[in-house]
Short mmCIF file of C-alpha atoms in Angstrom, two decimals:
data_model
loop_
_atom_site.label_atom_id
_atom_site.label_comp_id
_atom_site.label_asym_id
_atom_site.label_seq_id
_atom_site.Cartn_x
_atom_site.Cartn_y
_atom_site.Cartn_z
CA UNK Q 1 -5.29 28.18 54.86
CA UNK Q 2 -5.66 24.91 56.74
CA UNK Q 3 -5.41 24.97 60.55
CA UNK Q 4 -3.40 21.75 60.26
CA UNK Q 5 -0.95 23.00 57.65
CA UNK Q 6 1.98 22.45 59.99
CA UNK Q 7 1.31 18.72 59.91
CA UNK Q 8 1.84 18.56 56.14
CA UNK Q 9 4.84 16.31 55.39
CA UNK Q 10 7.65 17.55 53.18
CA UNK Q 11 7.06 16.82 49.50
CA UNK Q 12 9.25 16.84 46.43
CA UNK Q 13 8.96 19.79 44.07
CA UNK Q 14 7.28 17.70 41.35
CA UNK Q 15 4.68 16.41 43.81
CA UNK Q 16 4.05 19.92 45.09
CA UNK Q 17 3.65 21.27 41.56
CA UNK Q 18 1.18 18.52 40.67
CA UNK Q 19 -0.83 19.31 43.81
CA UNK Q 20 -0.76 23.02 43.01
CA UNK Q 21 -2.07 22.32 39.51
CA UNK Q 22 -4.84 20.08 40.86
CA UNK Q 23 -5.85 22.78 43.35
CA UNK Q 24 -5.86 25.47 40.65
CA UNK Q 25 -8.13 23.37 38.47
CA UNK Q 26 -10.46 22.66 41.36
CA UNK Q 27 -10.58 26.13 42.87
CA UNK Q 28 -10.12 28.21 39.72
CA UNK Q 29 -6.93 29.89 40.94
CA UNK Q 30 -4.15 29.59 43.52
CA UNK Q 31 -2.57 32.20 45.77
CA UNK Q 32 1.19 32.40 46.30
CA UNK Q 33 1.06 33.42 49.97
CA UNK Q 34 -1.47 30.75 50.91
CA UNK Q 35 0.49 28.03 49.13
CA UNK Q 36 3.70 29.07 50.87
CA UNK Q 37 2.04 28.71 54.26
CA UNK Q 38 0.39 25.40 53.33
CA UNK Q 39 3.63 23.83 52.14
CA UNK Q 40 5.92 25.59 54.63
CA UNK Q 41 8.17 26.94 51.89
CA UNK Q 42 9.10 30.46 50.82
CA UNK Q 43 6.98 32.50 48.44
CA UNK Q 44 9.98 32.46 46.08
CA UNK Q 45 9.77 28.66 45.97
CA UNK Q 46 6.06 28.81 45.11
CA UNK Q 47 6.71 31.42 42.40
CA UNK Q 48 9.31 29.10 40.88
CA UNK Q 49 6.74 26.29 40.95
CA UNK Q 50 4.21 28.49 39.16
CA UNK Q 51 6.79 29.56 36.61
CA UNK Q 52 7.57 25.92 35.80
CA UNK Q 53 3.89 25.10 35.43
CA UNK Q 54 3.41 28.14 33.22
CA UNK Q 55 6.33 27.11 30.99
CA UNK Q 56 4.63 23.73 30.58
CA UNK Q 57 1.51 25.53 29.39
CA UNK Q 58 -0.58 24.43 32.38
CA UNK Q 59 -1.04 27.66 34.37
CA UNK Q 60 -1.07 31.35 33.54
CA UNK Q 61 0.58 33.63 36.12
CA UNK Q 62 -1.56 36.49 37.42
CA UNK Q 63 -0.98 39.03 40.18
CA UNK Q 64 -0.47 37.17 43.46
CA UNK Q 65 -1.04 33.70 42.04
CA UNK Q 66 -2.02 31.74 38.95
CA UNK Q 67 -5.02 30.52 36.98
CA UNK Q 68 -5.30 27.23 35.03
CA UNK Q 69 -5.17 27.85 31.30
CA UNK Q 70 -8.54 26.13 30.84
CA UNK Q 71 -10.25 28.95 32.75
CA UNK Q 72 -8.83 31.52 30.35
CA UNK Q 73 -9.78 29.73 27.15
CA UNK Q 74 -6.04 29.59 26.46
CA UNK Q 75 -4.83 26.81 24.18
CA UNK Q 76 -1.14 25.89 24.52
CA UNK Q 77 0.79 25.50 21.27
CA UNK Q 78 1.50 21.98 20.00
CA UNK Q 79 5.20 22.16 20.88
CA UNK Q 80 4.32 23.13 24.45
CA UNK Q 81 1.83 20.29 24.83
CA UNK Q 82 4.22 17.82 23.26
CA UNK Q 83 6.81 18.57 25.96
CA UNK Q 84 4.45 17.81 28.87
CA UNK Q 85 3.48 14.47 30.42
CA UNK Q 86 5.84 12.75 27.99
CA UNK Q 87 6.20 9.44 29.85
CA UNK Q 88 2.43 9.16 30.31
CA UNK Q 89 1.77 9.92 26.65
CA UNK Q 90 4.30 7.30 25.57
CA UNK Q 91 2.56 4.68 27.71
CA UNK Q 92 -0.84 5.68 26.33
CA UNK Q 93 0.43 5.42 22.76
CA UNK Q 94 1.92 1.99 23.44
CA UNK Q 95 -1.38 0.78 24.92
CA UNK Q 96 -3.26 2.19 21.93
CA UNK Q 97 -1.36 -0.12 19.58
CA UNK Q 98 -3.67 -2.92 20.76
CA UNK Q 99 -6.55 -1.01 19.12
CA UNK Q 100 -4.86 -0.69 15.72
CA UNK Q 101 -6.37 -3.17 13.23
CA UNK Q 102 -4.24 -5.62 11.27
CA UNK Q 103 -5.32 -3.89 8.05
CA UNK Q 104 -7.78 -1.30 6.84
CA UNK Q 105 -8.19 2.40 7.58
CA UNK Q 106 -7.66 4.41 10.74
CA UNK Q 107 -7.95 8.09 11.56
CA UNK Q 108 -5.41 9.96 13.66
CA UNK Q 109 -6.72 13.19 15.15
CA UNK Q 110 -4.36 16.12 15.65
CA UNK Q 111 -2.72 16.00 19.07
CA UNK Q 112 0.51 15.32 20.92
CA UNK Q 113 -0.54 11.86 22.14
CA UNK Q 114 -1.93 10.78 18.77
CA UNK Q 115 1.36 11.98 17.33
CA UNK Q 116 3.18 9.52 19.55
CA UNK Q 117 0.88 6.76 18.34
CA UNK Q 118 1.75 7.72 14.75
CA UNK Q 119 5.44 7.27 15.55
CA UNK Q 120 4.74 3.85 17.09
CA UNK Q 121 2.59 2.42 14.28
CA UNK Q 122 3.84 -1.05 13.23
CA UNK Q 123 5.90 -1.26 10.05
CA UNK Q 124 4.45 -4.65 9.08
CA UNK Q 125 0.80 -3.62 8.62
CA UNK Q 126 -0.77 -2.27 5.45
CA UNK Q 127 -2.91 0.60 6.68
CA UNK Q 128 -4.61 3.64 5.28
CA UNK Q 129 -4.11 6.56 7.68
CA UNK Q 130 -6.44 9.57 7.49
CA UNK Q 131 -5.33 12.68 9.36
CA UNK Q 132 -5.82 16.43 9.45
CA UNK Q 133 -2.54 16.91 11.35
CA UNK Q 134 0.34 18.30 9.32
CA UNK Q 135 2.91 17.04 11.84
CA UNK Q 136 1.50 13.50 11.79
CA UNK Q 137 1.41 13.54 7.99
CA UNK Q 138 5.06 14.60 7.86
CA UNK Q 139 6.04 11.90 10.34
CA UNK Q 140 4.32 9.18 8.29
CA UNK Q 141 5.10 10.44 4.79
CA UNK Q 142 8.07 8.11 4.25
CA UNK Q 143 6.40 4.94 5.54
CA UNK Q 144 6.00 2.56 2.53
CA UNK Q 145 3.46 0.33 4.32
CA UNK Q 146 1.02 3.20 4.82
CA UNK Q 147 -1.36 4.96 2.45
CA UNK Q 148 -1.54 8.48 3.84
CA UNK Q 149 -4.66 10.62 3.31
CA UNK Q 150 -4.15 14.22 4.43
CA UNK Q 151 -7.34 16.24 4.82
CA UNK Q 152 -7.21 19.69 3.28
CA UNK Q 153 -8.51 22.97 4.66
CA UNK Q 154 -7.37 26.02 6.57
CA UNK Q 155 -4.26 25.30 8.64
CA UNK Q 156 -4.43 26.40 12.29
CA UNK Q 157 -0.99 27.59 13.30
CA UNK Q 158 -1.41 26.74 16.97
CA UNK Q 159 -2.19 23.05 16.40
CA UNK Q 160 -0.95 22.56 12.80
CA UNK Q 161 -4.29 20.94 11.99
CA UNK Q 162 -6.53 21.58 9.00
CA UNK Q 163 -10.09 22.72 9.66
CA UNK Q 164 -13.19 24.18 7.99
CA UNK Q 165 -15.18 23.13 4.93
CA UNK Q 166 -12.58 21.21 2.91
CA UNK Q 167 -11.76 18.91 5.81
CA UNK Q 168 -15.42 18.43 6.69
CA UNK Q 169 -16.38 17.62 3.09
CA UNK Q 170 -13.74 14.88 2.92
CA UNK Q 171 -14.77 13.39 6.26
CA UNK Q 172 -18.41 13.15 5.20
CA UNK Q 173 -17.33 10.64 2.53
CA UNK Q 174 -14.81 8.78 4.70
CA UNK Q 175 -15.21 5.57 6.71
CA UNK Q 176 -12.50 4.16 8.97
CA UNK Q 177 -12.34 1.17 11.29
CA UNK Q 178 -10.92 3.15 14.23
CA UNK Q 179 -10.59 6.87 14.95
CA UNK Q 180 -7.97 7.79 17.54
CA UNK Q 181 -9.14 11.08 19.02
CA UNK Q 182 -7.38 13.69 21.17
CA UNK Q 183 -9.05 16.21 23.44
CA UNK Q 184 -8.24 19.23 25.61
CA UNK Q 185 -10.83 18.31 28.19
CA UNK Q 186 -12.98 15.35 29.22
CA UNK Q 187 -15.53 15.15 32.00
CA UNK Q 188 -18.62 13.16 32.90
CA UNK Q 189 -20.70 16.34 32.87
CA UNK Q 190 -19.54 17.88 29.57
CA UNK Q 191 -18.03 15.05 27.57
CA UNK Q 192 -15.13 15.88 25.25
CA UNK Q 193 -14.28 19.54 24.72
CA UNK Q 194 -11.71 21.74 23.00
CA UNK Q 195 -11.17 25.53 22.96
CA UNK Q 196 -11.64 26.10 19.21
CA UNK Q 197 -15.00 25.69 17.48
CA UNK Q 198 -13.46 24.90 14.09
CA UNK Q 199 -11.40 22.05 15.53
CA UNK Q 200 -14.43 20.83 17.47
CA UNK Q 201 -16.39 20.55 14.23
CA UNK Q 202 -13.66 18.48 12.56
CA UNK Q 203 -13.31 16.25 15.62
CA UNK Q 204 -17.08 15.68 15.65
CA UNK Q 205 -16.96 14.65 11.99
CA UNK Q 206 -13.98 12.38 12.70
CA UNK Q 207 -15.92 10.55 15.42
CA UNK Q 208 -18.88 10.15 13.06
CA UNK Q 209 -16.65 8.64 10.36
CA UNK Q 210 -15.46 5.74 12.51
CA UNK Q 211 -16.80 2.32 13.38
CA UNK Q 212 -14.98 2.56 16.72
CA UNK Q 213 -13.60 5.60 18.53
CA UNK Q 214 -10.63 5.48 20.90
CA UNK Q 215 -9.87 8.52 23.05
CA UNK Q 216 -6.21 9.11 23.96
CA UNK Q 217 -5.76 11.61 26.80
CA UNK Q 218 -3.55 11.84 29.87
CA UNK Q 219 -5.10 12.37 33.28
CA UNK Q 220 -4.49 16.15 33.30
CA UNK Q 221 -7.25 16.49 30.69
CA UNK Q 222 -9.79 14.81 32.98
CA UNK Q 223 -12.09 17.23 34.76
CA UNK Q 224 -11.36 20.06 32.33
CA UNK Q 225 -14.21 21.69 30.42
CA UNK Q 226 -13.24 23.81 27.40
CA UNK Q 227 -15.42 26.04 25.25
CA UNK Q 228 -16.67 23.70 22.51
CA UNK Q 229 -18.04 20.18 22.99
CA UNK Q 230 -17.52 17.72 20.14
CA UNK Q 231 -18.55 14.36 21.61
CA UNK Q 232 -20.27 12.71 24.55
CA UNK Q 233 -18.65 9.93 26.54
CA UNK Q 234 -21.27 7.58 25.11
CA UNK Q 235 -19.71 8.20 21.66
CA UNK Q 236 -16.38 6.77 22.85
CA UNK Q 237 -15.70 3.03 22.82
CA UNK Q 238 -12.36 3.04 24.65
CA UNK Q 239 -10.62 5.71 26.72
CA UNK Q 240 -6.88 5.15 27.17
CA UNK Q 241 -5.30 7.32 29.85
CA UNK Q 242 -2.53 6.95 32.45
CA UNK Q 243 -2.44 5.71 36.03
CA UNK Q 244 -2.59 9.25 37.39
CA UNK Q 245 -6.36 9.34 36.89
CA UNK Q 246 -8.40 9.13 40.08
CA UNK Q 247 -9.94 5.65 40.40
CA UNK Q 248 -13.37 6.99 41.32
CA UNK Q 249 -13.37 9.39 38.37
CA UNK Q 250 -12.29 6.57 36.05
CA UNK Q 251 -15.23 4.50 37.31
CA UNK Q 252 -17.64 7.38 36.69
CA UNK Q 253 -16.33 7.77 33.14
CA UNK Q 254 -16.65 4.04 32.50
CA UNK Q 255 -20.23 4.13 33.78
CA UNK Q 256 -20.98 6.82 31.17
CA UNK Q 257 -19.95 4.58 28.27
CA UNK Q 258 -16.32 3.88 27.35
CA UNK Q 259 -14.04 1.12 28.52
CA UNK Q 260 -11.27 2.81 30.50
CA UNK Q 261 -7.69 1.60 30.13
CA UNK Q 262 -5.04 2.98 32.50
CA UNK Q 263 -1.60 2.63 30.93
#
C-alpha cells in the first residue's frame, strides 16, 4: 500500500481496470483489499472489476485477489479473445492493409486480430491466402477474388486452428510474400511466445515460409511471456500494435529488429 494513496485522483472504472491488469502482469497477482485502499473504493467495487477482467479472459480470480492468465498457462478461447480490445484490433487490421501485396500469396495465422484483417481484405486484389485457421477459412470461403489454401491437421478446439504434421508438411513446401502472425505474448527478452507447443511449431514454420513477416498484436500482449517461443523479434519485419503500448517499450522492440507501427 502506498503512503500517498489518498492523493490518488478519482479514475473511471475502465481506467482502474486497465491499471489493475497492468499491476497484475507486473507483480504476478493483485490483492482485493490493497487495491480498495489504493483506489479509495469498496472491496465490492474491486471484486466487480476483477470479475469483468476475468470475463474478458485477462485475469483468473483466486482467493483474495487475482492472477493474470499468462502466469497460469491459461489460454482464453478464441471467442473470448475476439471480444476484447475490439477497437484496437480493428485499427491494427486497418493499418495492416498497407502490408498486403497487390497480388501474390499471403499467410494469415490463426488469431482474433488476423481474423479482422481477413474480413478487411480488399475485394479488388487477386490473392492466394494460406491459413490454418478454420474461422478465417470460413470467412473467406465465398470471396471470388481469393484462392484459399486451408492447411490440414489436427484441429485445436480452443483456437480452431490446425496443427501437427499435416500442417507442417504443407508449410515446408509453401512460400508466401507476407505472413501475418498473431501471438499471445511478445517481449524483448523472450521474443514471440504462445502457450501451446503444437501451435508454436506451426507458427515457427509459418514465419519460415514468408519473405516478410508482419506481427499483429495489441498492447496487452506486450511484456507477456508464454510457455513456448516460436520466433525472435529479429525474425519480424513489422510489428503493428495500438497506441496503448508504452513508448519506451516500443523503442526497445524496434531496437531489437522490427519496424513498430502504432495504429
